[in-house]
Coordinates of N, CA and C in Angstrom, one line a residue:
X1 N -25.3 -30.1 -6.4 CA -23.9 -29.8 -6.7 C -23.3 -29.1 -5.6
X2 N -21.7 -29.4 -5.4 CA -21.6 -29.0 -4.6 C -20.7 -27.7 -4.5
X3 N -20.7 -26.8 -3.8 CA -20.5 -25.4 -3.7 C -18.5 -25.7 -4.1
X4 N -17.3 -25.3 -5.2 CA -16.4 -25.1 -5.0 C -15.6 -24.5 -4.2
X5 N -14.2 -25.2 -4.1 CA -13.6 -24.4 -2.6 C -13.4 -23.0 -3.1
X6 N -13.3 -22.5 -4.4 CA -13.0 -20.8 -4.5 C -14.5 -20.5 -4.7
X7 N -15.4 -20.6 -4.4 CA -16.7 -19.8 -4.1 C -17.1 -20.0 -3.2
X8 N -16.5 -20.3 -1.8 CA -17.0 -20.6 -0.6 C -16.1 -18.9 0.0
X9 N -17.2 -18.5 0.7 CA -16.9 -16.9 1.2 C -15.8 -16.9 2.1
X10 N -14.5 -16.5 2.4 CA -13.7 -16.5 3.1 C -12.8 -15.2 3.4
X11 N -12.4 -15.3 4.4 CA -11.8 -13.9 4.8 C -10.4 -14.1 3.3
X12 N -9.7 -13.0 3.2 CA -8.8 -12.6 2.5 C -7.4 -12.0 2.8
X13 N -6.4 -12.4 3.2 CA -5.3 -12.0 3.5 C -5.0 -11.4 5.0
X14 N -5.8 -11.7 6.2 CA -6.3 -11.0 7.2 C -4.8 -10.3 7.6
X15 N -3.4 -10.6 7.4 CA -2.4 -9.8 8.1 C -2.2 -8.5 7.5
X16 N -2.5 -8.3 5.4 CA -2.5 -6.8 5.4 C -3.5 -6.2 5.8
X17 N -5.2 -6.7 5.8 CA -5.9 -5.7 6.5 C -6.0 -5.4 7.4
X18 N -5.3 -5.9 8.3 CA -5.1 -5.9 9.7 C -4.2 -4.4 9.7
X19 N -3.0 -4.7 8.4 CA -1.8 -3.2 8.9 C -2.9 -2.6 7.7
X20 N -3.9 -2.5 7.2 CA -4.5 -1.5 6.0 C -5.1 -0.9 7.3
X21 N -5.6 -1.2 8.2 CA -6.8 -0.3 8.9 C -6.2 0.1 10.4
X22 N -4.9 -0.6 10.5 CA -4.1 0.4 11.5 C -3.3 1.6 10.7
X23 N -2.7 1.3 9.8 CA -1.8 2.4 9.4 C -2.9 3.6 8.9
X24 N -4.1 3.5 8.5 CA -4.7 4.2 7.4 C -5.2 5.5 8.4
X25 N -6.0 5.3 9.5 CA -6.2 6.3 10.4 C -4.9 7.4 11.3
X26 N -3.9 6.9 11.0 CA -2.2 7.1 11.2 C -2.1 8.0 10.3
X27 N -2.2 7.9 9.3 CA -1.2 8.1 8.0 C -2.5 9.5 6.9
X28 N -3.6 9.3 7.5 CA -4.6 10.1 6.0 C -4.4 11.3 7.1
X29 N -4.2 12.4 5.9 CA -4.2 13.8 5.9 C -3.0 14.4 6.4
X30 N -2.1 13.0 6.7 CA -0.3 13.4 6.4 C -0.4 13.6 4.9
X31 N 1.1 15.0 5.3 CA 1.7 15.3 3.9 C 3.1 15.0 4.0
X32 N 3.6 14.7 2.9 CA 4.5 14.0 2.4 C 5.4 14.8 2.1
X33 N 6.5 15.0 3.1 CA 7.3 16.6 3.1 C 9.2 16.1 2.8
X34 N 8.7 14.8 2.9 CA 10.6 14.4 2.3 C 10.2 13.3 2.2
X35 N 11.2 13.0 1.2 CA 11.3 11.2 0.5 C 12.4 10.7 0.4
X36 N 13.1 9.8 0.4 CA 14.4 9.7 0.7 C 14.1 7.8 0.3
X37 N 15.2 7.8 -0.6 CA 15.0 6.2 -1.2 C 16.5 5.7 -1.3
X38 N 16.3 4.1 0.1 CA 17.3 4.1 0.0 C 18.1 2.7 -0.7
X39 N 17.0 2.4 -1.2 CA 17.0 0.8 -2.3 C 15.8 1.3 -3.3
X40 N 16.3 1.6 -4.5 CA 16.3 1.9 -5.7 C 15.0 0.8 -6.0
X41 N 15.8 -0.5 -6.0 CA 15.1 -1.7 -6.3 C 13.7 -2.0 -6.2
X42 N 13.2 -1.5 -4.9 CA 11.6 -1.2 -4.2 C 10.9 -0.8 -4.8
X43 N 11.6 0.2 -6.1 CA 10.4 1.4 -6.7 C 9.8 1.0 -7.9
X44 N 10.7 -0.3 -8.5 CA 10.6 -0.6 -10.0 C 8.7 -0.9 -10.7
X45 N 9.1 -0.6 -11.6 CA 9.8 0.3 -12.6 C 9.5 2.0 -12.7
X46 N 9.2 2.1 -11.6 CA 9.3 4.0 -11.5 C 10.8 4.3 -11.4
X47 N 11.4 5.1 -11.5 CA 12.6 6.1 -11.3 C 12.3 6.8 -10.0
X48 N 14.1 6.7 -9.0 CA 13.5 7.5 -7.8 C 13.2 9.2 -8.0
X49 N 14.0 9.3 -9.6 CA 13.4 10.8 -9.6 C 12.0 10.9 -9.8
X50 N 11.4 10.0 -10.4 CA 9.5 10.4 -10.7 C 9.7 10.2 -9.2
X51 N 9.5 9.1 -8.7 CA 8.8 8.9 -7.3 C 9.0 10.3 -6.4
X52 N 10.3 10.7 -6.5 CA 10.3 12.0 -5.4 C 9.5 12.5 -6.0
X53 N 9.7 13.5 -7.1 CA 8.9 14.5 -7.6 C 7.3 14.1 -7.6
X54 N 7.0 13.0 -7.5 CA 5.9 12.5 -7.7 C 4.9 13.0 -6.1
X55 N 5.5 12.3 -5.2 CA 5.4 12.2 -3.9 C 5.4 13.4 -3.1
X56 N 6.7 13.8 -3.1 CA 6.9 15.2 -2.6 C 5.7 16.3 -2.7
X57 N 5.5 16.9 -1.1 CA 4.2 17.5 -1.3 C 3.0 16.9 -1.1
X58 N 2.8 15.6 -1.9 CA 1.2 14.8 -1.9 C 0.7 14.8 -0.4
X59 N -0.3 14.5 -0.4 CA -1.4 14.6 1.0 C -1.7 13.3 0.6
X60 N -1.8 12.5 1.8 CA -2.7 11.0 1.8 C -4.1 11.4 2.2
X61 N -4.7 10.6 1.5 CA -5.9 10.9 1.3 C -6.6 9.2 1.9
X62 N -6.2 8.5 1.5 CA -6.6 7.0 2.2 C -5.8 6.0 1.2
X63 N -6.2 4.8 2.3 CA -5.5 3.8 2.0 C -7.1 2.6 1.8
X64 N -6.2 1.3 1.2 CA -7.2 0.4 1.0 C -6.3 -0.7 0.4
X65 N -6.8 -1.9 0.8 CA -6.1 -3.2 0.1 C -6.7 -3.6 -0.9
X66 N -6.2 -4.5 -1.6 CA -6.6 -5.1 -3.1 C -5.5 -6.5 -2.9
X67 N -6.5 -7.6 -2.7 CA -5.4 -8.5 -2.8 C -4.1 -8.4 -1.4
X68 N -3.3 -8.6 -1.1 CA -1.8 -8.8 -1.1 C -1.5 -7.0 -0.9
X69 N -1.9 -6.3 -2.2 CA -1.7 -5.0 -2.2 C -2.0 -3.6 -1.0
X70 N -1.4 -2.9 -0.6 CA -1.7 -1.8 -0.2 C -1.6 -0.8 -1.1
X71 N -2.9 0.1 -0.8 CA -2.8 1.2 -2.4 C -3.3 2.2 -1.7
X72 N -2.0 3.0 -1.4 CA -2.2 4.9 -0.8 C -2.7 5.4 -2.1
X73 N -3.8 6.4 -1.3 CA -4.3 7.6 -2.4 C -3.8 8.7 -2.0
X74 N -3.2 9.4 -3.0 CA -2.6 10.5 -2.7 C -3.1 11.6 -3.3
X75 N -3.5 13.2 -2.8 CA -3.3 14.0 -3.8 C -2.5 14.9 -4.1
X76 N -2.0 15.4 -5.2 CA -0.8 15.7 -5.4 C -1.0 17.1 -5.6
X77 N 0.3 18.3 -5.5 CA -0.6 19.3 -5.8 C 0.7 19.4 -7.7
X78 N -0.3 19.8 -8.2 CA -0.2 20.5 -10.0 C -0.8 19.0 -10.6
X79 N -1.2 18.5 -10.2 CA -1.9 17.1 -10.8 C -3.7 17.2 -10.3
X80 N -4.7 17.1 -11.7 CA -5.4 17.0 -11.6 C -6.1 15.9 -10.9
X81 N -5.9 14.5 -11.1 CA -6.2 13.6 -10.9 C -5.5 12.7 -9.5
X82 N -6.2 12.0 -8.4 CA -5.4 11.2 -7.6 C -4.5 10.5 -8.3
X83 N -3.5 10.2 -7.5 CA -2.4 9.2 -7.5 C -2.5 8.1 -6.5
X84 N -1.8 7.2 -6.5 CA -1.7 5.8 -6.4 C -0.4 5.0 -6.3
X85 N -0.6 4.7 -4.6 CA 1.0 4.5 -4.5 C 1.2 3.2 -4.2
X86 N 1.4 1.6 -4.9 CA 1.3 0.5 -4.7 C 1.9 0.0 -3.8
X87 N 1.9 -0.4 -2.4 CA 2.9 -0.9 -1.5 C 2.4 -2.9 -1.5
X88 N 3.3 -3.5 -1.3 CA 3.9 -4.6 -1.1 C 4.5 -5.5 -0.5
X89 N 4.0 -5.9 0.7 CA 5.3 -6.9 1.6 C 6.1 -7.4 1.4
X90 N 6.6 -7.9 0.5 CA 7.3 -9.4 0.0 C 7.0 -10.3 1.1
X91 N 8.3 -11.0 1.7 CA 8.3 -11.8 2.0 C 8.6 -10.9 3.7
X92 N 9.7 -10.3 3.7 CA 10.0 -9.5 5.2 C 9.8 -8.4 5.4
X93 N 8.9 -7.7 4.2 CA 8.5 -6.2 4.9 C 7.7 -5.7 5.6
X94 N 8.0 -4.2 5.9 CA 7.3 -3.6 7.1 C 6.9 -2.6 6.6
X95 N 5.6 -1.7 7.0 CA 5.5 -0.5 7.3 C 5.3 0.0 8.4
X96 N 5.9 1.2 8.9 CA 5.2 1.5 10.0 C 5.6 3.0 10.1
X97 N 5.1 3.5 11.5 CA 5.6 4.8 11.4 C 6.8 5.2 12.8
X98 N 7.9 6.1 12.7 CA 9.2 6.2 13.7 C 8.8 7.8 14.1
X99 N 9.1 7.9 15.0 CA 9.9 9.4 15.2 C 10.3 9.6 14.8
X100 N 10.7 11.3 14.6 CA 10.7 11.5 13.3 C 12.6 12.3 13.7
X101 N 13.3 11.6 14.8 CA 14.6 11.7 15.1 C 15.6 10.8 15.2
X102 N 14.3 9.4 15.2 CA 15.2 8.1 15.3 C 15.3 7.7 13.9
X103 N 16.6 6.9 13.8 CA 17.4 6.7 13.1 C 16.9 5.5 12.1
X104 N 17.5 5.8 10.6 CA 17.2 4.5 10.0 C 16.8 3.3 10.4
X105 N 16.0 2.4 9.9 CA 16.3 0.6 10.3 C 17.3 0.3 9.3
X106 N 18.3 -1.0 10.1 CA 19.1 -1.3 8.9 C 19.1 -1.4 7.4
X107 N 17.6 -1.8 7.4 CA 16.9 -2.2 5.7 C 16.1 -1.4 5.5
X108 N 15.8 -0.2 6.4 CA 14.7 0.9 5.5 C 14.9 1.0 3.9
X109 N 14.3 0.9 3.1 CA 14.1 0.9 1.6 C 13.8 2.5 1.4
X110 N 12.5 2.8 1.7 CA 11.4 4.2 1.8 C 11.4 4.8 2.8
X111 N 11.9 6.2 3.0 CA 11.2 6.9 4.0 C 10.4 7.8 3.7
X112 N 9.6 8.1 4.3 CA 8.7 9.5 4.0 C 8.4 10.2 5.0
X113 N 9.0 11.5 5.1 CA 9.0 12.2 6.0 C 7.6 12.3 6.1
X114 N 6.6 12.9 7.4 CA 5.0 13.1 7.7 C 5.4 14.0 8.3
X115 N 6.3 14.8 8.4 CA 6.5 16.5 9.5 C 6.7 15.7 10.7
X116 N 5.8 15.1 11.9 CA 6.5 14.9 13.4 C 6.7 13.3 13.0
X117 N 6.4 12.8 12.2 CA 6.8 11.2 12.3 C 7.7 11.1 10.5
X118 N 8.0 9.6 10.4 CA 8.9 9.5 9.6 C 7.6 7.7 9.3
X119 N 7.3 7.8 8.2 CA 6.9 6.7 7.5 C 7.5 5.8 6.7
X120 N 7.8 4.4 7.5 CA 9.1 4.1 6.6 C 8.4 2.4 6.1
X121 N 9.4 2.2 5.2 CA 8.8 0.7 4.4 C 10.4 0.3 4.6
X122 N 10.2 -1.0 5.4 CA 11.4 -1.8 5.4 C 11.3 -3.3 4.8
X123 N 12.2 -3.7 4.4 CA 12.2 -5.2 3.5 C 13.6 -5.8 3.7
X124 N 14.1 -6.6 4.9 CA 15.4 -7.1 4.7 C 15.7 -7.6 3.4
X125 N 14.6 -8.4 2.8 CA 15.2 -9.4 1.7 C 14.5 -8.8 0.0
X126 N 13.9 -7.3 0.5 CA 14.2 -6.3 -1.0 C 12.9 -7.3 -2.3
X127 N 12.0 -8.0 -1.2 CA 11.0 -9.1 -2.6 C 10.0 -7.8 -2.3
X128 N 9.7 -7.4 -1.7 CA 8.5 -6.3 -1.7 C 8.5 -5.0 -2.6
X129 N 7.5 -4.1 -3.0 CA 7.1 -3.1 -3.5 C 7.2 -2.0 -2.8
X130 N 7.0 -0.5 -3.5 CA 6.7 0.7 -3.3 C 6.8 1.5 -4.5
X131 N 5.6 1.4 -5.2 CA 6.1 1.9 -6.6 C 4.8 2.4 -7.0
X132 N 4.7 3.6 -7.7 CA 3.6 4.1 -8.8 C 3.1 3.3 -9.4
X133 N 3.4 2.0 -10.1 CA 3.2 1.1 -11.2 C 1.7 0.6 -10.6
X134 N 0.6 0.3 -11.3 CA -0.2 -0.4 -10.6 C -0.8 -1.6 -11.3
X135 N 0.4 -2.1 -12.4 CA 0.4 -3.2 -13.9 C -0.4 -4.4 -12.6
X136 N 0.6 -4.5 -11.6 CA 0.4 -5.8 -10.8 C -1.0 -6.1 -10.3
X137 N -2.0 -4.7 -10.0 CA -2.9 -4.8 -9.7 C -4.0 -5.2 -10.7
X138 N -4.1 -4.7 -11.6 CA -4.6 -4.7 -12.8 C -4.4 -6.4 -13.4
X139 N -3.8 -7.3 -13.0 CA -3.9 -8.6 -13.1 C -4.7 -9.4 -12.2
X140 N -4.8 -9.0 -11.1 CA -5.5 -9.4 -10.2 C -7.1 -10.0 -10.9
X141 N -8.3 -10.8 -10.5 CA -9.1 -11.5 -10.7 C -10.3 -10.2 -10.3
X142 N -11.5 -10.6 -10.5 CA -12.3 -9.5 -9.3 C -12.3 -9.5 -8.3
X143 N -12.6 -8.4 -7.4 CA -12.6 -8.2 -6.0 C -14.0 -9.1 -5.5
X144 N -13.8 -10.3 -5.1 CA -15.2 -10.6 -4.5 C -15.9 -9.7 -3.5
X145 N -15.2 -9.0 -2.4 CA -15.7 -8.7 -1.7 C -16.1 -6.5 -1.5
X146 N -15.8 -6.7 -3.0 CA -16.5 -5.4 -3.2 C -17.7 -4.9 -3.2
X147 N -17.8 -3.6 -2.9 CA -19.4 -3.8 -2.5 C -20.6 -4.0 -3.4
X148 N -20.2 -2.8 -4.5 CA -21.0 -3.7 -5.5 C -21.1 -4.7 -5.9
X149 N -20.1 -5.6 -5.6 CA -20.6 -7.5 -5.5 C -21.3 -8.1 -5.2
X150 N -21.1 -7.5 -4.1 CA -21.8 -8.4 -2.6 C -23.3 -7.5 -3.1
X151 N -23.4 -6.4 -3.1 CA -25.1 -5.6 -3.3 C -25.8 -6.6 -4.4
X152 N -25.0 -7.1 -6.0 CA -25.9 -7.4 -7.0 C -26.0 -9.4 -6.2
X153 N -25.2 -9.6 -5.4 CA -25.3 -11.1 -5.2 C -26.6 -11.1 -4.0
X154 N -26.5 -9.8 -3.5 CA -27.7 -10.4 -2.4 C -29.1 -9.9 -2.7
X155 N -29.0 -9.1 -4.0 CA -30.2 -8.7 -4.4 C -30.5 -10.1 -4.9
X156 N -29.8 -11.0 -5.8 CA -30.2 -11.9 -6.6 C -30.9 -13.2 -5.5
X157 N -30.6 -13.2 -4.6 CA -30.8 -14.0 -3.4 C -32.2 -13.4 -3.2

């Protein structure tokens, strides 16, 4: 029989882990010292008041993809538990990081201040994410290439 094309081993989305493993060594053990949201729309269904209050303060702790998904770990301080901050491309977004003097991009959605840089998520066309919510991930299939996957598939081999 022959092997199906979704069980044939293949790389996964290679342009976000490409930006998961540039931005992540950038961005862990920044703190998160201003937030400023300037498309509402990006955050849904969080409120930009949770998201500030949420955000404000947190330490990145790491980053990791899921899918399509970028998912910052954050810790927060008066919160026991990490948090979890779902980012999203759509169709034209960006993340990256600016100076922390230069000015807006036209479409910055998210800024986050990092003290000497400014971490910003931009989307001309507003299809992408930046939200607490993590419903979207939580639909996703299993991670094939998790490790405990891959460990019980190559024991069985």
């Amino acid at each position: 029989m022959t092997k199906a094309v979704w069980d044939a081993p293949m790389p996964e989305l290679p342009e976000v882990e490409v930006l998961a493993r540039h931005l992540r060594p950038l961005i862990r053990g920044k703190t998160i010292r201003g937030v400023s949201v300037q498309r509402a729309k990006v955050l849904a269904p969080t409120s930009p008041r949770i998201f500030r209050r949420t955000l404000l303060g947190a330490k990145i702790t790491g980053l990791s993809r899921r899918g399509k998904y970028l998912l910052f770990q954050l810790r927060t301080p008066g919160r026991k538990g990490p948090v979890t901050l779902l980012g999203h491309l759509g169709m034209t977004g960006r993340f990256f990081l600016a100076r922390k003097k230069e000015r807006f991009p036209k479409h910055a959605a998210v800024v986050l201040d990092l003290g000497g840089k400014k971490f910003i998520y931009e989307d001309a066309r507003y299809f992408g994410r930046l939200t607490l919510n993590l419903a979207a991930v939580g639909k996703l299939g299993r991670n094939r290439w998790a490790v405990t996957f891959v460990r019980r598939r190559l024991r069985s081999r």
